[in-house]
Tab-separated table of C-alpha atoms in Angstrom:
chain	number	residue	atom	x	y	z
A	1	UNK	CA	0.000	0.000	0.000
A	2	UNK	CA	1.386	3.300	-1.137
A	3	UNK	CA	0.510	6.720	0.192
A	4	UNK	CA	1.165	8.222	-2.792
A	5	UNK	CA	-0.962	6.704	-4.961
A	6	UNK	CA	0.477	6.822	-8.962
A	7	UNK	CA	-2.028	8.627	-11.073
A	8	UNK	CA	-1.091	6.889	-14.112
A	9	UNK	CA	-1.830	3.641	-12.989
A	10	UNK	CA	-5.172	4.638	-11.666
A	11	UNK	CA	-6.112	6.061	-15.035
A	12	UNK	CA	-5.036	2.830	-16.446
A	13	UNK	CA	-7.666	1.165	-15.001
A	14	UNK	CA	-10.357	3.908	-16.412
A	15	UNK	CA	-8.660	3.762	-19.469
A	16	UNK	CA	-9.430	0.399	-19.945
A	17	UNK	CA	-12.784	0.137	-19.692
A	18	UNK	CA	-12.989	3.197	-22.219
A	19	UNK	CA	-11.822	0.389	-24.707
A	20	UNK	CA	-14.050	-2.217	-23.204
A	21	UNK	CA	-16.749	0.099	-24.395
A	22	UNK	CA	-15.405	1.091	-27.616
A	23	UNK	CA	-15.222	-2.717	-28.322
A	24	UNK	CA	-18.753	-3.344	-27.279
A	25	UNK	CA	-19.700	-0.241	-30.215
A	26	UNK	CA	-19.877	2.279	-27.269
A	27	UNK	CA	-19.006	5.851	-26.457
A	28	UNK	CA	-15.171	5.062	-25.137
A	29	UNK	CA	-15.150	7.003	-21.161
A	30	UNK	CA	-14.406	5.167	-18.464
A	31	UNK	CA	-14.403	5.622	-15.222
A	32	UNK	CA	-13.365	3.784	-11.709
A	33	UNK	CA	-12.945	4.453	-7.942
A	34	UNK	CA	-10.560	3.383	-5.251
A	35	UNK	CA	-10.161	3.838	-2.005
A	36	UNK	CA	-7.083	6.146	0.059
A	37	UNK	CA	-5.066	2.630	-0.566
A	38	UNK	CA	-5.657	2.232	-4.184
A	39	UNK	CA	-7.583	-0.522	-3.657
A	40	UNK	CA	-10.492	-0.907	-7.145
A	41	UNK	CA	-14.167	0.010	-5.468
A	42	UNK	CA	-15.764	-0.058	-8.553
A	43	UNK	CA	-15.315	0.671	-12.752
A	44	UNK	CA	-17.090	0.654	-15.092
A	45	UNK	CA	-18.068	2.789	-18.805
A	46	UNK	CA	-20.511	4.796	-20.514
A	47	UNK	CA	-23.353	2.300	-21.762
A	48	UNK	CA	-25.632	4.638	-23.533
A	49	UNK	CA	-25.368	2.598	-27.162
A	50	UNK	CA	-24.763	-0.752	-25.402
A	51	UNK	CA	-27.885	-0.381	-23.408
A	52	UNK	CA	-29.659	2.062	-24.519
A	53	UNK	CA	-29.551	3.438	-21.238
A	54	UNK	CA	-29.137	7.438	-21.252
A	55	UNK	CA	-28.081	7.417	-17.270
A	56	UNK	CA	-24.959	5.613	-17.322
A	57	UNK	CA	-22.375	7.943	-18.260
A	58	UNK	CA	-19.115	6.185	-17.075
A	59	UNK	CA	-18.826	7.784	-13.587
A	60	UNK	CA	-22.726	7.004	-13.039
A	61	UNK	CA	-21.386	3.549	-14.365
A	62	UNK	CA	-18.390	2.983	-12.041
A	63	UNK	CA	-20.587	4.370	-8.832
A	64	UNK	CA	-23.095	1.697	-9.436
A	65	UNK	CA	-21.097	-1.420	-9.309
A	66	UNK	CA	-18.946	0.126	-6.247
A	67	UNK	CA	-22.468	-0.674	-4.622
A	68	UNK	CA	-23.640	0.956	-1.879
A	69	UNK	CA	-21.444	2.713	0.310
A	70	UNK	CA	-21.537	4.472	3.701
A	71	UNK	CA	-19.193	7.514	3.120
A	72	UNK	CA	-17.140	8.337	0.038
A	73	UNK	CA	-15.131	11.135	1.894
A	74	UNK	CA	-11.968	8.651	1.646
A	75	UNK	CA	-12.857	7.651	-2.692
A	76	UNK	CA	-10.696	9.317	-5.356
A	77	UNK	CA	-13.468	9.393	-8.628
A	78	UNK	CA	-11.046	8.395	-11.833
A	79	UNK	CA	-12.732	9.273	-15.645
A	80	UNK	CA	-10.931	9.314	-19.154
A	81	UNK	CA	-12.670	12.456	-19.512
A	82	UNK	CA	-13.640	15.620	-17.532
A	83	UNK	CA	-16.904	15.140	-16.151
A	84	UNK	CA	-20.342	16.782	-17.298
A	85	UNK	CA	-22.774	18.498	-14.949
A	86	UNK	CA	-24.572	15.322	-14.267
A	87	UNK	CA	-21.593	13.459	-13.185
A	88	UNK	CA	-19.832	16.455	-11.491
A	89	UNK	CA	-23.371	16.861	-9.466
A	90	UNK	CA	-22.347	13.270	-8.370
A	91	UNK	CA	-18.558	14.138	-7.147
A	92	UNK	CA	-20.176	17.229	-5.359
A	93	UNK	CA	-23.293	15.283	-3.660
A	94	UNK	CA	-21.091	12.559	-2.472
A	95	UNK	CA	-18.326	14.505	-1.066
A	96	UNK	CA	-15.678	12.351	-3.087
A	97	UNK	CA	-12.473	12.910	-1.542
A	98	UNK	CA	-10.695	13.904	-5.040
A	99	UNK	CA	-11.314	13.742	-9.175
A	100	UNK	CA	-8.918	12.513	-11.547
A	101	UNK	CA	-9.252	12.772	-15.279
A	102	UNK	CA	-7.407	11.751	-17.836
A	103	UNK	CA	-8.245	15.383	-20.019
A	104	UNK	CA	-10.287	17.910	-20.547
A	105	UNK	CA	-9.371	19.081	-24.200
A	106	UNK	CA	-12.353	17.291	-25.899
A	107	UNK	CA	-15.132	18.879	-22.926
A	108	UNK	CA	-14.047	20.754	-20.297
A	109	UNK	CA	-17.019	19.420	-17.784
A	110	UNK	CA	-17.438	21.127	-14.559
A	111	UNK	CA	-13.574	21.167	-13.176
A	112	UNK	CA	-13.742	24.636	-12.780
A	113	UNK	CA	-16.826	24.377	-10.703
A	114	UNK	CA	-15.334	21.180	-8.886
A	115	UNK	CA	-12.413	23.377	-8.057
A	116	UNK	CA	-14.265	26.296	-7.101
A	117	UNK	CA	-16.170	24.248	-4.345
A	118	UNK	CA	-12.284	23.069	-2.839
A	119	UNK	CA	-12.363	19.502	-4.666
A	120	UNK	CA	-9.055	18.546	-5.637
A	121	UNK	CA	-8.735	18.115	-9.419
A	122	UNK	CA	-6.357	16.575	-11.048
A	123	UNK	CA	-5.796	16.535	-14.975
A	124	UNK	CA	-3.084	14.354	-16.465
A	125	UNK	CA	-3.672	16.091	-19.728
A	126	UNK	CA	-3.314	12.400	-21.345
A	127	UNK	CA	-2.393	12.389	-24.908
A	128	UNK	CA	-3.961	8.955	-25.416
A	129	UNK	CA	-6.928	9.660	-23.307
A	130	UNK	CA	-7.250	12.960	-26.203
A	131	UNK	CA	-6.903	10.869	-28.971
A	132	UNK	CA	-9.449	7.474	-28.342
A	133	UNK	CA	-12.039	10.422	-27.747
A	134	UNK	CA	-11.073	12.620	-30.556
A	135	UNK	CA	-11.828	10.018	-32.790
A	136	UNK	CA	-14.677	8.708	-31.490
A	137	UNK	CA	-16.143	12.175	-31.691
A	138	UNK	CA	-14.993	12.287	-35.421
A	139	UNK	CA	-17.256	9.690	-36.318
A	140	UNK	CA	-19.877	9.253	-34.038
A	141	UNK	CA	-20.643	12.937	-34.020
A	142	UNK	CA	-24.406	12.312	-33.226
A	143	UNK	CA	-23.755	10.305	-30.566
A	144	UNK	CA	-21.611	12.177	-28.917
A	145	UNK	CA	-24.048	15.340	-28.725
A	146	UNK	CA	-26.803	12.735	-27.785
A	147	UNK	CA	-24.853	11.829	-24.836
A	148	UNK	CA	-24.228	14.961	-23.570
A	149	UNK	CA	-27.466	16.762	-24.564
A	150	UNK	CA	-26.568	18.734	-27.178
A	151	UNK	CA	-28.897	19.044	-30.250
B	1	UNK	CA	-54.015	18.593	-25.293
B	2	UNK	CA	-53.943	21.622	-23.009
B	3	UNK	CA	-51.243	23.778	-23.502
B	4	UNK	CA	-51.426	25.251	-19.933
B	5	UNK	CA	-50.175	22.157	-17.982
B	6	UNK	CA	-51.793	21.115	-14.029
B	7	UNK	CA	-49.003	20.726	-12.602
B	8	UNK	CA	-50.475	19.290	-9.712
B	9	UNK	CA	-51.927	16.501	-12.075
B	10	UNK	CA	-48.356	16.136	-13.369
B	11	UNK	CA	-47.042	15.559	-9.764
B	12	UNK	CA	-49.465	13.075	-8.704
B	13	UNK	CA	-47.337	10.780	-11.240
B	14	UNK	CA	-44.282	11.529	-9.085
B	15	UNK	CA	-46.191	10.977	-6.105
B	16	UNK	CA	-47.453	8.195	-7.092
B	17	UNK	CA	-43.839	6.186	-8.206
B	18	UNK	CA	-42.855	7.823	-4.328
B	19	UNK	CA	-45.271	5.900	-2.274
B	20	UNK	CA	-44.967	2.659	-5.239
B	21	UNK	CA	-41.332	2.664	-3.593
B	22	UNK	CA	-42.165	2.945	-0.307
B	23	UNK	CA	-44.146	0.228	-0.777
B	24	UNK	CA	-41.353	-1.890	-1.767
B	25	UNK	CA	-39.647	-0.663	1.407
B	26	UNK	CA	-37.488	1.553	-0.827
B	27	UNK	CA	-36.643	5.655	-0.349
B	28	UNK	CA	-40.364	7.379	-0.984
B	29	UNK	CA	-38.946	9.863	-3.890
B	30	UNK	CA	-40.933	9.509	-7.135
B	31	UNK	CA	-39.858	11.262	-10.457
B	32	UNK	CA	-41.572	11.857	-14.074
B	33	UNK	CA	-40.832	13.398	-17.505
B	34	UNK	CA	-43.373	14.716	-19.901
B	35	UNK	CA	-43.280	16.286	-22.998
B	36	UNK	CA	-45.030	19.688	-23.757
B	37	UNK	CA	-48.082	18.453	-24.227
B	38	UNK	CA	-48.484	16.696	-20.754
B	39	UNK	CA	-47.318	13.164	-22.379
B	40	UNK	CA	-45.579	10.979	-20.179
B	41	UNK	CA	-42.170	9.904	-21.485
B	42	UNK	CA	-40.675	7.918	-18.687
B	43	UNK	CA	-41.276	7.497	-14.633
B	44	UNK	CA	-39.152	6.470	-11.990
B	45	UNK	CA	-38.513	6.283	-8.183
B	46	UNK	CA	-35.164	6.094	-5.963
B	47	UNK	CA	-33.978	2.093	-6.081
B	48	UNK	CA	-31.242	2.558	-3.616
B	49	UNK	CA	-32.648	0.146	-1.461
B	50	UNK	CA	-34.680	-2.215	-3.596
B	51	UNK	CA	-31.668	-2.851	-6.265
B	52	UNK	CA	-28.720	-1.911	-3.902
B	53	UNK	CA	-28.169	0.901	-6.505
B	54	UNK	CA	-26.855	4.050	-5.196
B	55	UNK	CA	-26.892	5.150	-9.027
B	56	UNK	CA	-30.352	5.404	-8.653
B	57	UNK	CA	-32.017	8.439	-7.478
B	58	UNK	CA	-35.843	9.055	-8.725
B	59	UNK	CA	-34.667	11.424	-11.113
B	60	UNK	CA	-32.346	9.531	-12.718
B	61	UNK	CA	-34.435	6.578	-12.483
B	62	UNK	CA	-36.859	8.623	-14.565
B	63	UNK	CA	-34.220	9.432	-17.104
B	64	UNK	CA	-32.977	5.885	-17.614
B	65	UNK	CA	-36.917	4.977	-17.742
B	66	UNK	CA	-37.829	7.478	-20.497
B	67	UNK	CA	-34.656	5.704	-22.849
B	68	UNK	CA	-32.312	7.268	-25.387
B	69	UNK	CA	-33.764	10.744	-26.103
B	70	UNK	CA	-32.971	13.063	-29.091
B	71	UNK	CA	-33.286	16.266	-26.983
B	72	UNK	CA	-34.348	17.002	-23.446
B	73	UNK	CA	-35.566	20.851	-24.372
B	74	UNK	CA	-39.128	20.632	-24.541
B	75	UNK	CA	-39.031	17.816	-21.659
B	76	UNK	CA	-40.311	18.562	-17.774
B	77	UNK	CA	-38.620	16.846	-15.090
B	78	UNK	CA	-40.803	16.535	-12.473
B	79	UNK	CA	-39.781	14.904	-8.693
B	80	UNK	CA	-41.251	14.838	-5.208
B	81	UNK	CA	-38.629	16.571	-3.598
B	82	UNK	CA	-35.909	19.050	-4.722
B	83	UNK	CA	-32.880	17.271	-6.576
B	84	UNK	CA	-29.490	16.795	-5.319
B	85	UNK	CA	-26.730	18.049	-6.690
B	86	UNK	CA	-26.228	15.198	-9.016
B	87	UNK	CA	-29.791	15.253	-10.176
B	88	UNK	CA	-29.556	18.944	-10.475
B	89	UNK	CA	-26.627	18.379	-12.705
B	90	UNK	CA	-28.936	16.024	-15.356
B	91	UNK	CA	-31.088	18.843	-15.217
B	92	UNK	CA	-28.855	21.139	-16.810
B	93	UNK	CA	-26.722	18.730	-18.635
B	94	UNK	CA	-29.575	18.110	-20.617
B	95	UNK	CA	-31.109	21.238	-20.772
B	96	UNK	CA	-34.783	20.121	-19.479
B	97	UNK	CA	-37.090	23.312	-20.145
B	98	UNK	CA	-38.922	22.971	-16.735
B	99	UNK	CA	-38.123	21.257	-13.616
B	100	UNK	CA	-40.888	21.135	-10.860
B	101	UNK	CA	-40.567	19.829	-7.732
B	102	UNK	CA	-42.707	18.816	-4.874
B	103	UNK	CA	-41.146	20.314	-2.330
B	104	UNK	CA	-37.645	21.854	-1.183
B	105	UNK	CA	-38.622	21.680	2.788
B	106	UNK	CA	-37.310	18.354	3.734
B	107	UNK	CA	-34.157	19.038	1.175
B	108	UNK	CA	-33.356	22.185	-1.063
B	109	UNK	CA	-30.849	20.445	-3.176
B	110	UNK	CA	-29.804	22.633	-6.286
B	111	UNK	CA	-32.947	24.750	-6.909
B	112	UNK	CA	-31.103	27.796	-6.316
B	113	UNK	CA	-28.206	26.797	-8.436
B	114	UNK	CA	-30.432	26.412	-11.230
B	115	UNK	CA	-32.964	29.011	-10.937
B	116	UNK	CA	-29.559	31.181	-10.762
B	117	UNK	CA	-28.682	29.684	-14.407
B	118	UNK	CA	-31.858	30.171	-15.653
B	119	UNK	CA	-33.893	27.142	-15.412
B	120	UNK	CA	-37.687	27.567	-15.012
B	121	UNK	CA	-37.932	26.092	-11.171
B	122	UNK	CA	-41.475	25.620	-9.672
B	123	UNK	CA	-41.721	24.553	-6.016
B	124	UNK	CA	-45.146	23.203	-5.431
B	125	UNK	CA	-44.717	23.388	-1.611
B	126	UNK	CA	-46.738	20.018	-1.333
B	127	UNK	CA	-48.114	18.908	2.280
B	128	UNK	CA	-48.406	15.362	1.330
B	129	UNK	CA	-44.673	15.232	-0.485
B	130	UNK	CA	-43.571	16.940	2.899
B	131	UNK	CA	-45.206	14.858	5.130
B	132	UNK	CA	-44.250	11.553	2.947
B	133	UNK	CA	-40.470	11.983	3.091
B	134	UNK	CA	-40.020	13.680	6.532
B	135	UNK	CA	-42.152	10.652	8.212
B	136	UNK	CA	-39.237	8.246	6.042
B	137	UNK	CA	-36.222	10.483	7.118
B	138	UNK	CA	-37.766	10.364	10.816
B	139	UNK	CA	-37.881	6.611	10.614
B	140	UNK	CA	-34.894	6.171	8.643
B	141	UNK	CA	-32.568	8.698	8.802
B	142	UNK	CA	-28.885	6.467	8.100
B	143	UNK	CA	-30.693	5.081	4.951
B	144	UNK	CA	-31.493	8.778	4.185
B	145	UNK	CA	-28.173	10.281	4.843
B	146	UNK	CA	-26.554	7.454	2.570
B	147	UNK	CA	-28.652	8.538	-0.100
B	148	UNK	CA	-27.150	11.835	-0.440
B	149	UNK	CA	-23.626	11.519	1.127
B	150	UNK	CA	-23.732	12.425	4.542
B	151	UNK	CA	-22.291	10.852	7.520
């Protein structure tokens, strides 16, 4: 158990199931939380296509299968990408103890927000995160607005 | 079709998916979207308890229920009591033209925050929502604070 818990390899783990979705024909974000330890609480990935289900943005996603919890003052929230209003609402409402994303270049969610409220943000400003996005975007531009309620 | 909707007939709907998940021993908060014209597009009510999913608050419960939607601009969201910050967050990621709520007694959530953005916000001020949740947060009150994050 480290204190210092490497960023990289917790975005790893988000990163991942971005592909797991972009496999299964979805939008590629994913998301996953760990406790102070870095132990996995839960993942999981945007399933709008794969399920038709409009609610489960990755970090929706990745809070589900963590299950319920008592307190999430201790969680770090991981995402491939900044996180909209809906899932920012969700970092703010549940007190998570700090937000990592991956970037912010292809939607700049509510960081600024997050950080104006004292949660600590961090942005690894991943090239790789940029790019699986990026392209997505590129081709699945109606999707993409779908999901995040643009017309 | 009347263009002026009740919105006390649209809140009975929420009301109703409330006590239909108190019945199931679930958190009474019950949620609905309609279209302009007062047609009901999807219903839902908190599953915390029933499911063991924290992902689902009424609101969001609502969302998933209504399925993958073009545009959320002529929609109503409609809940029993005001919505947290994460449900807040839908509200404006998705740019719902109305949100009306039950009541803001027994929680105030983000009405503020969105009436400050511009979101058309009406607070019903409903005895029987009141009365509903505060007798559940009375008899209930860890299950409550789970539900929204507090210790």
């Amino acid at each position: 158990m480290r204190l210092e818990l490497d960023s990289q390899s917790l975005l790893a783990v988000a990163l991942a199931e971005a592909r797991k979705g972009l496999a299964e024909g979805g939008i590629p974000i994913g998301a996953a939380i760990f406790d102070a330890s870095g132990r996995l609480v839960g993942a999981g990935h945007n399933r709008r296509v794969q399920d038709g289900d409009p609610s489960m943005h990755a970090e929706t996603n990745a809070f589900r299968n963590a299950g319920r919890q008592r307190s999430y003052r201790k969680l770090i929230m991981v995402s491939t990408l900044a996180p909209c209003w809906y899932c920012s609402g969700l970092v703010r409402q549940f007190g998570f103890a700090k937000l990592l994303v991956g970037e912010s270049r292809n939607f700049p969610g509510g960081l600024e927000w997050l950080r104006s409220l004292g949660v600590p943000v961090v942005d690894l400003n991943s090239d790789e995160c940029v790019s699986l996005m990026a392209g997505y975007i590129r081709a699945n531009p109606a999707v993409w607005n779908e999901d995040i309620g643009e017309e």
